[in-house]
Short mmCIF file of C-alpha atoms in Angstrom, two decimals:
data_model
loop_
_atom_site.label_atom_id
_atom_site.label_comp_id
_atom_site.label_asym_id
_atom_site.label_seq_id
_atom_site.Cartn_x
_atom_site.Cartn_y
_atom_site.Cartn_z
CA MET A 210 -22.28 -12.83 -36.43
CA SER A 211 -20.11 -10.84 -38.31
CA PRO A 212 -16.65 -9.51 -37.87
CA ALA A 213 -17.98 -6.18 -37.24
CA GLU A 214 -20.68 -7.62 -35.24
CA ILE A 215 -18.32 -9.52 -33.07
CA MET A 216 -15.93 -6.75 -32.57
CA GLU A 217 -18.80 -4.22 -31.52
CA GLU A 218 -20.02 -7.00 -29.24
CA ILE A 219 -16.80 -7.48 -27.50
CA ASN A 220 -15.70 -3.78 -27.58
CA ALA A 221 -18.47 -1.85 -26.49
CA SER A 222 -18.97 -1.08 -23.12
CA ILE A 223 -21.75 1.03 -22.39
CA ASP A 224 -24.10 -1.35 -21.10
CA PHE A 225 -22.55 -1.52 -17.93
CA ASP A 226 -20.75 1.56 -17.87
CA GLN A 227 -23.51 4.07 -18.41
CA VAL A 228 -23.91 4.32 -14.46
CA LEU A 229 -20.72 6.85 -14.80
CA ALA A 230 -22.85 9.36 -16.75
CA PRO A 231 -23.18 11.46 -13.80
CA TYR A 232 -19.53 11.52 -13.04
CA ASP A 233 -18.62 11.79 -16.66
CA ILE A 234 -20.79 14.97 -16.74
CA ARG A 235 -19.61 16.59 -13.84
CA ALA A 236 -15.80 15.98 -14.68
CA SER A 237 -16.54 17.37 -18.36
CA LYS A 238 -18.04 20.66 -16.64
CA ALA A 239 -15.00 21.00 -14.46
CA HIS A 240 -12.83 20.70 -17.58
CA ALA A 241 -14.81 22.82 -19.86
CA ALA A 242 -15.18 25.39 -17.06
CA MET A 243 -10.87 25.03 -16.97
CA LEU A 244 -10.38 25.25 -20.28
CA GLY A 245 -12.26 28.82 -20.65
CA GLN A 246 -10.56 30.08 -17.43
CA GLN A 247 -7.33 29.44 -19.03
CA GLY A 248 -8.30 30.79 -22.68
CA ILE A 249 -7.83 27.51 -24.26
CA ILE A 250 -11.71 27.77 -25.16
CA SER A 251 -13.77 30.80 -25.51
CA LYS A 252 -15.85 31.66 -22.25
CA ASP A 253 -18.79 31.56 -24.31
CA ASP A 254 -18.30 27.84 -25.90
CA ALA A 255 -17.47 27.10 -21.83
CA ARG A 256 -21.02 28.46 -20.85
CA LYS A 257 -22.43 26.79 -23.65
CA ILE A 258 -21.04 23.40 -23.14
CA ALA A 259 -21.94 23.59 -19.55
CA ALA A 260 -25.43 24.28 -19.79
CA GLY A 261 -25.73 21.59 -22.50
CA LEU A 262 -24.06 18.79 -20.17
CA ASP A 263 -27.15 20.09 -17.75
CA ARG A 264 -29.56 19.34 -20.18
CA VAL A 265 -27.72 16.01 -21.13
CA LEU A 266 -27.84 14.99 -17.42
CA ALA A 267 -31.55 15.97 -16.89
CA GLU A 268 -32.39 13.61 -19.88
CA ILE A 269 -30.37 10.69 -18.16
CA GLU A 270 -31.94 11.35 -14.70
CA LYS A 271 -35.59 11.19 -16.36
CA GLY A 272 -34.15 8.06 -18.15
CA GLU A 273 -34.95 9.99 -21.60
CA LEU A 274 -31.34 9.53 -23.17
CA THR A 275 -31.20 6.72 -25.57
CA TYR A 276 -27.56 4.86 -25.37
CA SER A 277 -26.30 3.74 -28.78
CA ARG A 278 -23.67 0.56 -28.42
CA ALA A 279 -22.26 1.70 -32.02
CA LEU A 280 -20.90 4.98 -29.75
CA GLU A 281 -18.81 2.26 -27.57
CA ASP A 282 -19.09 3.64 -24.20
CA VAL A 283 -20.88 6.31 -22.19
CA HIS A 284 -18.37 9.09 -22.74
CA MET A 285 -18.85 8.86 -26.75
CA ASN A 286 -22.61 8.43 -25.94
CA VAL A 287 -22.46 11.76 -23.91
CA GLU A 288 -20.72 13.69 -26.15
CA SER A 289 -22.75 12.99 -29.19
CA ARG A 290 -25.71 13.78 -27.34
CA LEU A 291 -24.30 17.26 -26.18
CA LYS A 292 -23.36 18.22 -30.08
CA GLU A 293 -26.79 17.37 -31.07
CA LEU A 294 -28.10 19.93 -28.30
CA ILE A 295 -25.50 22.49 -28.83
CA GLY A 296 -23.42 21.95 -32.26
CA GLU A 297 -20.29 22.91 -32.89
CA PRO A 298 -18.84 23.85 -29.58
CA ALA A 299 -19.30 20.46 -28.11
CA ALA A 300 -16.48 19.46 -30.44
CA ARG A 301 -14.25 21.82 -28.22
CA LEU A 302 -14.74 19.73 -25.20
CA HIS A 303 -12.26 17.11 -25.48
CA THR A 304 -9.59 19.55 -26.14
CA ALA A 305 -6.75 18.68 -23.74
CA ARG A 306 -8.09 15.30 -22.35
CA SER A 307 -8.20 12.06 -23.61
CA ARG A 308 -10.15 9.23 -22.87
CA ASN A 309 -7.89 7.43 -20.99
CA ASP A 310 -7.83 10.37 -18.15
CA GLN A 311 -11.56 10.64 -18.61
CA VAL A 312 -12.54 7.26 -17.59
CA ALA A 313 -9.79 7.24 -14.96
CA THR A 314 -11.21 10.31 -13.13
CA ASP A 315 -15.05 9.12 -13.63
CA PHE A 316 -14.11 5.91 -12.46
CA ARG A 317 -12.40 7.55 -9.07
CA LEU A 318 -15.27 9.69 -8.44
CA TYR A 319 -17.83 6.84 -8.61
CA VAL A 320 -15.63 4.46 -6.26
CA ARG A 321 -14.91 7.46 -3.70
CA THR A 322 -19.13 8.20 -3.88
CA TRP A 323 -19.81 4.53 -3.23
CA ILE A 324 -17.14 4.38 -0.42
CA ASP A 325 -19.02 7.60 1.39
CA GLY A 326 -22.54 5.52 1.03
CA ALA A 327 -20.70 2.37 2.29
CA ASP A 328 -19.20 4.11 5.33
CA ALA A 329 -22.90 5.71 6.13
CA ALA A 330 -24.31 1.80 5.80
CA LEU A 331 -21.96 0.21 7.82
CA ALA A 332 -22.29 3.06 10.59
CA ALA A 333 -25.65 1.96 10.67
CA LEU A 334 -25.43 -1.78 10.83
CA GLN A 335 -23.03 -0.96 13.82
CA LEU A 336 -25.43 1.46 15.49
CA VAL A 337 -28.43 -1.24 15.32
CA LEU A 338 -25.60 -3.84 16.66
CA ALA A 339 -24.52 -1.86 19.35
CA ARG A 340 -28.24 -0.93 20.39
CA LYS A 341 -29.24 -4.45 20.48
CA ALA A 342 -25.88 -5.27 22.43
CA GLU A 343 -26.90 -2.87 24.88
CA ALA A 344 -30.38 -4.36 25.37
CA HIS A 345 -28.99 -7.74 25.75
CA SER A 346 -25.87 -6.93 27.78
CA ALA A 347 -26.38 -9.36 30.32
CA LEU A 348 -28.02 -12.08 28.58
CA ILE A 349 -25.83 -15.55 28.67
CA MET A 350 -24.91 -17.55 25.95
CA PRO A 351 -22.02 -19.94 25.22
CA GLY A 352 -19.12 -18.84 23.61
CA PHE A 353 -17.26 -21.26 21.22
CA THR A 354 -14.09 -22.31 20.16
CA HIS A 355 -14.20 -25.12 17.20
CA LEU A 356 -17.82 -24.64 17.29
CA GLN A 357 -17.48 -26.72 20.67
CA PRO A 358 -18.60 -24.97 24.14
CA ALA A 359 -16.03 -22.97 25.64
CA GLN A 360 -16.86 -20.39 27.88
CA PRO A 361 -20.02 -18.39 29.00
CA VAL A 362 -20.20 -14.73 27.35
CA THR A 363 -23.38 -12.36 26.93
CA PHE A 364 -24.99 -12.13 23.55
CA GLY A 365 -23.93 -8.17 24.05
CA HIS A 366 -20.48 -9.29 23.66
CA HIS A 367 -21.01 -11.32 21.03
CA LEU A 368 -22.68 -8.36 18.99
CA LEU A 369 -20.13 -5.68 19.75
CA ALA A 370 -17.68 -8.24 17.98
CA TYR A 371 -18.97 -7.14 14.98
CA VAL A 372 -19.44 -3.97 15.78
CA GLU A 373 -15.55 -4.24 15.98
CA MET A 374 -14.63 -5.74 13.02
CA LEU A 375 -16.92 -3.32 11.36
CA ALA A 376 -15.36 -0.24 12.69
CA ARG A 377 -11.78 -1.74 10.92
CA ASP A 378 -13.73 -2.17 7.55
CA ARG A 379 -14.80 1.34 7.79
CA GLY A 380 -11.33 2.38 8.41
CA ARG A 381 -10.12 0.29 5.86
CA LEU A 382 -12.66 1.75 3.14
CA GLY A 383 -11.26 5.39 4.66
CA ASP A 384 -7.90 4.61 3.90
CA ALA A 385 -8.68 3.63 0.48
CA ARG A 386 -10.48 6.94 0.01
CA SER A 387 -7.74 8.60 1.11
CA ARG A 388 -5.35 7.41 -1.56
CA LEU A 389 -7.46 7.73 -4.14
CA ASN A 390 -8.40 11.31 -3.74
CA GLU A 391 -6.21 12.42 -6.33
CA CYS A 392 -7.58 13.59 -9.90
CA PRO A 393 -6.37 12.15 -13.28
CA LEU A 394 -7.98 14.62 -15.69
CA GLY A 395 -5.52 16.25 -17.44
CA ALA A 396 -2.78 13.33 -17.90
CA ALA A 397 -4.84 12.79 -21.31
CA ALA A 398 -3.60 10.03 -22.95
CA LEU A 399 -0.42 9.09 -21.18
CA ALA A 400 2.06 11.57 -21.66
CA GLY A 401 0.25 14.89 -20.18
CA THR A 402 -0.45 18.04 -22.92
CA SER A 403 0.91 20.92 -24.31
CA PHE A 404 -1.95 23.08 -23.65
CA PRO A 405 -1.77 25.20 -20.74
CA ILE A 406 -4.05 23.61 -18.41
CA ASP A 407 -4.49 24.02 -14.77
CA ARG A 408 -4.70 20.67 -13.39
CA GLN A 409 -4.80 22.30 -9.91
CA SER A 410 -8.08 24.24 -10.55
CA THR A 411 -10.45 20.87 -12.15
CA ALA A 412 -8.99 19.10 -9.09
CA GLU A 413 -10.27 21.38 -6.83
CA ALA A 414 -13.55 21.73 -8.57
CA LEU A 415 -14.28 17.91 -8.35
CA ASP A 416 -13.08 18.05 -4.73
CA PHE A 417 -9.95 15.96 -4.91
CA ASP A 418 -6.74 16.66 -2.70
CA ARG A 419 -4.56 17.33 -5.39
CA PRO A 420 -3.89 15.88 -9.24
CA THR A 421 -2.14 13.28 -9.88
CA ALA A 422 1.67 13.47 -10.12
CA ASN A 423 2.97 11.08 -13.14
CA SER A 424 0.63 11.08 -16.37
CA LEU A 425 1.52 7.79 -16.94
CA ASP A 426 0.43 6.46 -13.60
CA ALA A 427 -2.46 8.42 -13.48
CA VAL A 428 -4.08 6.73 -16.66
CA SER A 429 -3.01 2.97 -16.01
CA ASP A 430 -3.53 3.18 -12.47
CA ARG A 431 -6.16 0.76 -10.97
CA ASP A 432 -5.22 0.31 -7.41
CA PHE A 433 -7.94 2.34 -6.19
CA ALA A 434 -10.17 -0.32 -7.52
CA LEU A 435 -8.32 -3.05 -5.86
CA GLU A 436 -7.81 -1.75 -2.89
CA THR A 437 -11.33 -0.98 -2.54
CA LEU A 438 -12.30 -4.14 -3.61
CA ALA A 439 -9.75 -5.93 -1.16
CA ALA A 440 -11.65 -3.81 1.58
CA ALA A 441 -15.21 -4.89 0.44
CA ALA A 442 -14.33 -8.33 0.15
CA ILE A 443 -12.98 -8.19 4.38
CA ALA A 444 -16.07 -6.51 4.91
CA ALA A 445 -18.28 -8.91 2.84
CA MET A 446 -16.18 -11.80 4.90
CA HIS A 447 -17.34 -10.08 8.21
CA LEU A 448 -20.87 -9.71 7.19
CA SER A 449 -20.98 -13.71 6.16
CA ARG A 450 -19.57 -14.82 9.32
CA LEU A 451 -22.46 -13.23 11.05
CA ALA A 452 -24.95 -14.38 8.55
CA ASP A 453 -23.54 -18.04 9.18
CA GLU A 454 -23.94 -17.85 12.85
CA ILE A 455 -27.46 -16.39 12.11
CA VAL A 456 -28.29 -20.02 10.30
CA VAL A 457 -26.47 -21.88 12.44
CA TRP A 458 -28.67 -19.91 15.51
CA MET A 459 -31.74 -20.59 13.71
CA THR A 460 -31.90 -24.37 13.69
CA PRO A 461 -33.58 -26.57 16.12
CA GLN A 462 -30.27 -27.89 17.33
CA PHE A 463 -29.26 -24.18 18.43
CA GLY A 464 -32.90 -22.50 18.72
CA PHE A 465 -30.95 -19.24 19.68
CA VAL A 466 -32.87 -16.62 18.03
CA ARG A 467 -35.97 -15.87 15.62
CA LEU A 468 -36.50 -14.15 12.67
CA SER A 469 -39.77 -12.71 11.10
CA ASP A 470 -41.18 -13.96 8.07
CA ARG A 471 -39.70 -10.45 6.70
CA PHE A 472 -36.46 -12.04 6.01
CA THR A 473 -37.10 -15.85 6.05
CA THR A 474 -38.85 -18.10 3.26
CA GLY A 475 -41.22 -21.07 3.50
CA SER A 476 -40.65 -24.12 1.68
CA SER A 477 -42.86 -24.96 -1.34
CA ILE A 478 -43.43 -28.37 -0.25
CA MET A 479 -42.58 -28.24 3.68
CA PRO A 480 -45.32 -25.96 5.28
CA GLN A 481 -43.21 -25.90 9.04
CA LYS A 482 -40.05 -24.23 7.47
CA ARG A 483 -38.56 -21.03 7.79
CA ASN A 484 -35.74 -20.70 5.84
CA PRO A 485 -32.99 -18.35 6.61
CA ASP A 486 -32.69 -17.12 3.32
CA ALA A 487 -31.81 -13.31 3.48
CA ALA A 488 -28.77 -14.74 5.81
CA GLU A 489 -27.81 -17.37 3.66
CA LEU A 490 -27.36 -14.58 0.47
CA VAL A 491 -25.64 -12.32 2.47
CA ARG A 492 -23.32 -15.46 3.10
CA ALA A 493 -23.18 -16.24 -0.29
CA LYS A 494 -22.30 -12.23 -1.71
CA LEU A 495 -18.88 -12.96 -0.50
CA GLY A 496 -18.30 -15.34 -3.36
CA ARG A 497 -19.34 -12.73 -6.25
CA ILE A 498 -17.30 -9.78 -4.06
CA ALA A 499 -13.70 -11.48 -3.64
CA GLY A 500 -14.30 -12.59 -7.10
CA ALA A 501 -14.04 -9.32 -8.29
CA PHE A 502 -11.17 -8.63 -6.35
CA GLN A 503 -8.99 -11.63 -7.76
CA ALA A 504 -10.19 -11.02 -11.20
CA LEU A 505 -9.14 -7.54 -11.64
CA LEU A 506 -5.77 -8.38 -9.65
CA VAL A 507 -4.84 -10.90 -12.36
CA VAL A 508 -6.73 -8.39 -15.26
CA MET A 509 -3.91 -5.71 -13.95
CA LYS A 510 -0.95 -8.06 -13.53
CA GLY A 511 0.78 -7.98 -16.73
CA LEU A 512 -0.07 -4.84 -18.13
CA PRO A 513 2.52 -2.80 -19.32
CA LEU A 514 2.14 0.98 -18.79
CA ALA A 515 0.25 2.56 -19.62
CA TYR A 516 -3.56 2.15 -20.94
CA ALA A 517 -4.57 -1.30 -22.11
CA LYS A 518 -8.00 -1.93 -23.46
CA ASP A 519 -7.97 -5.09 -20.82
CA MET A 520 -8.60 -2.38 -18.48
CA GLN A 521 -12.35 -1.92 -19.63
CA GLU A 522 -12.92 -5.12 -17.49
CA ASP A 523 -12.41 -2.85 -14.34
CA LYS A 524 -15.86 -1.49 -14.00
CA GLU A 525 -18.22 -4.24 -14.80
CA LEU A 526 -16.89 -6.51 -12.05
CA THR A 527 -16.52 -3.55 -9.50
CA PHE A 528 -19.76 -2.07 -9.87
CA ASP A 529 -21.37 -5.44 -9.43
CA ALA A 530 -19.24 -6.40 -6.41
CA LEU A 531 -20.12 -2.85 -4.88
CA ALA A 532 -23.67 -3.20 -5.63
CA SER A 533 -23.64 -6.66 -4.33
CA LEU A 534 -22.36 -5.42 -1.08
CA LYS A 535 -24.42 -2.54 -0.72
CA LEU A 536 -27.49 -4.80 -1.08
CA ALA A 537 -25.92 -7.49 1.74
CA ILE A 538 -25.03 -4.52 4.28
CA ALA A 539 -28.45 -3.41 4.13
CA ALA A 540 -29.82 -7.05 4.64
CA MET A 541 -28.13 -7.47 7.34
CA THR A 542 -28.89 -4.23 9.10
CA GLY A 543 -32.46 -5.31 8.66
CA MET A 544 -32.10 -8.79 9.89
CA VAL A 545 -30.23 -7.62 13.32
CA SER A 546 -33.16 -5.23 13.86
CA ASP A 547 -35.65 -7.79 13.06
CA LEU A 548 -33.80 -10.94 15.22
CA GLU A 549 -35.07 -11.53 18.73
CA PRO A 550 -32.99 -13.79 20.85
CA ARG A 551 -34.28 -16.69 22.45
CA ALA A 552 -32.67 -15.83 26.35
CA GLU A 553 -33.51 -19.66 27.75
CA ALA A 554 -32.01 -21.44 24.90
CA MET A 555 -29.02 -19.46 25.14
CA ARG A 556 -28.76 -19.76 29.00
CA ALA A 557 -29.48 -23.31 28.96
CA ALA A 558 -26.78 -24.23 26.25
CA ALA A 559 -24.23 -21.84 28.21
CA GLY A 560 -24.01 -24.40 30.97
CA ALA A 561 -23.59 -27.06 28.81
CA GLY A 562 -20.10 -28.60 28.22
CA TYR A 563 -18.59 -27.55 31.43
CA SER A 564 -18.24 -23.98 30.44
CA THR A 565 -16.90 -22.99 33.60
CA ALA A 566 -14.04 -25.44 34.31
CA THR A 567 -11.38 -22.20 33.49
CA ASP A 568 -13.44 -20.37 36.21
CA LEU A 569 -12.66 -23.64 38.85
CA ALA A 570 -8.99 -23.51 37.68
CA ASP A 571 -8.98 -19.97 38.15
CA TRP A 572 -10.21 -20.17 41.71
CA LEU A 573 -7.74 -23.03 42.39
CA VAL A 574 -4.88 -20.92 41.15
CA ARG A 575 -6.20 -17.52 43.02
CA VAL A 576 -7.15 -19.37 46.26
CA LEU A 577 -4.97 -22.46 46.92
CA GLY A 578 -2.02 -20.75 44.69
CA LEU A 579 -1.66 -24.03 42.77
CA PRO A 580 0.11 -23.03 39.44
CA PHE A 581 -1.84 -22.86 36.51
CA ARG A 582 -0.62 -26.11 34.71
CA ALA A 583 -1.21 -28.36 37.97
CA ALA A 584 -4.68 -26.37 38.40
CA HIS A 585 -5.94 -27.21 34.91
CA HIS A 586 -4.77 -30.87 35.46
CA VAL A 587 -6.86 -30.72 38.78
CA THR A 588 -9.83 -29.37 36.96
CA GLY A 589 -9.73 -31.92 34.40
CA ARG A 590 -10.28 -34.38 36.77
CA ILE A 591 -13.02 -32.89 38.70
CA VAL A 592 -14.72 -32.27 35.18
CA ALA A 593 -14.35 -36.03 34.72
CA ALA A 594 -16.06 -36.76 37.90
CA ALA A 595 -19.11 -34.55 37.10
CA GLU A 596 -19.04 -36.43 33.57
CA ALA A 597 -19.38 -39.72 35.51
CA ARG A 598 -22.02 -38.61 37.82
CA ASN A 599 -23.87 -36.75 34.38
CA VAL A 600 -24.07 -33.51 36.85
CA THR A 601 -22.62 -30.09 35.59
CA LEU A 602 -19.88 -28.34 38.10
CA GLU A 603 -22.17 -26.22 40.09
CA ARG A 604 -24.27 -29.39 41.01
CA LEU A 605 -21.16 -31.51 41.67
CA PRO A 606 -20.93 -32.66 45.55
CA LEU A 607 -18.08 -30.71 47.30
CA ALA A 608 -16.98 -34.12 48.80
CA ALA A 609 -16.41 -35.02 45.23
CA MET A 610 -14.21 -32.76 44.56
CA GLN A 611 -12.49 -32.69 47.88
CA ALA A 612 -11.73 -36.27 46.63
CA VAL A 613 -9.04 -34.64 44.17
CA GLU A 614 -8.04 -32.03 46.07
CA PRO A 615 -8.53 -31.84 49.75
CA ARG A 616 -7.93 -28.22 50.35
CA ILE A 617 -11.04 -26.85 47.99
CA THR A 618 -13.62 -25.37 50.28
CA GLY A 619 -17.42 -24.62 49.70
CA ASP A 620 -16.17 -20.94 48.42
CA VAL A 621 -15.65 -22.41 45.01
CA PHE A 622 -19.25 -22.76 44.47
CA SER A 623 -19.36 -18.82 44.12
CA VAL A 624 -17.34 -19.50 40.59
CA LEU A 625 -19.38 -22.51 39.17
CA SER A 626 -22.59 -20.33 37.70
CA VAL A 627 -22.24 -19.04 34.54
CA GLU A 628 -23.23 -16.01 35.67
CA ASN A 629 -20.87 -15.77 38.09
CA SER A 630 -18.57 -16.55 35.40
CA VAL A 631 -19.46 -13.71 32.91
CA LYS A 632 -19.58 -11.63 35.63
CA SER A 633 -15.88 -12.05 36.87
CA ARG A 634 -14.67 -11.28 33.24
CA ARG A 635 -14.31 -7.47 34.14
CA SER A 636 -10.76 -7.21 32.63
CA TYR A 637 -10.92 -4.33 29.95
CA GLY A 638 -12.74 -6.17 26.78
CA GLY A 639 -14.05 -8.82 28.94
CA THR A 640 -17.57 -10.16 28.82
CA ALA A 641 -18.90 -9.08 32.12
CA PRO A 642 -22.30 -7.04 31.58
CA GLN A 643 -21.26 -4.09 32.95
CA ASN A 644 -18.24 -3.98 30.48
CA VAL A 645 -20.69 -4.75 27.74
CA GLY A 646 -23.13 -2.11 28.53
CA LYS A 647 -20.57 0.64 29.01
CA MET A 648 -18.79 -0.26 25.64
CA ALA A 649 -22.01 -0.46 23.95
CA ARG A 650 -23.34 3.08 25.17
CA ALA A 651 -19.98 4.40 24.18
CA TRP A 652 -20.40 3.19 20.68
CA ILE A 653 -23.87 4.30 20.65
CA LYS A 654 -23.01 7.51 21.80
CA ARG A 655 -19.82 7.80 19.08
CA LEU A 656 -22.02 6.69 16.23
CA GLU A 657 -24.92 8.97 16.80
CA LYS A 658 -22.73 11.71 17.13
CA GLN A 659 -21.22 11.02 13.71
CA ARG A 660 -24.77 10.78 12.10
CA GLU A 661 -25.41 14.26 13.26
CA ARG A 662 -22.47 15.29 11.81
CA ASP A 663 -22.88 13.83 8.69
#
């Protein structure tokens, strides 16, 4: 390539920033209207610009606008087409603004719109999880620590843990939205403008809370993208954890769940295979999303105020990351809806590994008055006795328990089954089926009410 071709290749952003076109047009219409209201351009020119921008938008929506790399970016492409349509008034549109505040405004509008969509998508996933949790509020499964059987829980309780995680994800995105909702338009290149513009009116026209307070910060800030990417990375991490559990649960060694052919694929050589590809791909998306956050952080870390061309790198990676998360949320929502638990396998695994040992220790404390540390020691010896006989705790003879602690009575068997174990966990936030059902119904009611409002 010639030097000119190389420069065009590295400088042009139209290949990816054309997705900003609807936002660019909306911001330009607000700017033109303000210029007309303030007498900076004639009201007739403002009307012609608005009508022309509507025609450009219609062409974009129909896929009829041809973008030129020679014009570098979406802003110049839109303005060039506007000039072809309405002539000389198009040249007045750029009065009292710069591409610096223009792109900062467009980018915020894009991210804000994505957050609103992501919030709705995450809420839909929460609702699917909560409904499945209610349906399986009493289905017993093993709870794990270190991926080792720890204590029995219910499948509904396990699913509600992800509802809580997603609630925090929505909160983080909501916080990011609140902070980004300031309008950079009118900050111009970096120092503001000498024209008598009304930044409050453009901010209101674009549904921002207020104009940005410092023109240098307005054009050089990408915190809104970083914060959104950080929240997106955490949300993707949560989806990855659930995806990983689905992958593990589908193995023959666990056999806890089934996914239909809608979310699995076969093997090119092994006809018996049902691979959880959708879950694996959701799990992998985190790498792209977290990588985008890290990449933008590195881009921004050493930039002096105000704008530098380095910041052109902000959009492509952000667009990709946010699109990846949107797809991952949709895939996970579909998988959770499709997923069917295998109750017998879950129940059998819940009783393995002496998972009610803590219940035995609690009984020793509650009924015999042993200090918990002493009860822990006694329980360990009883578990060892059960292991020696290769039986579960609930099948260990009372005499064998009394050989360790003579005061144990037959009442101890009331706490040794996994069913009684989960029923006893009635503390707030615990896994007792009545708790889980109540919490699931509360989430369903809350989420359905939110959906009706939206």
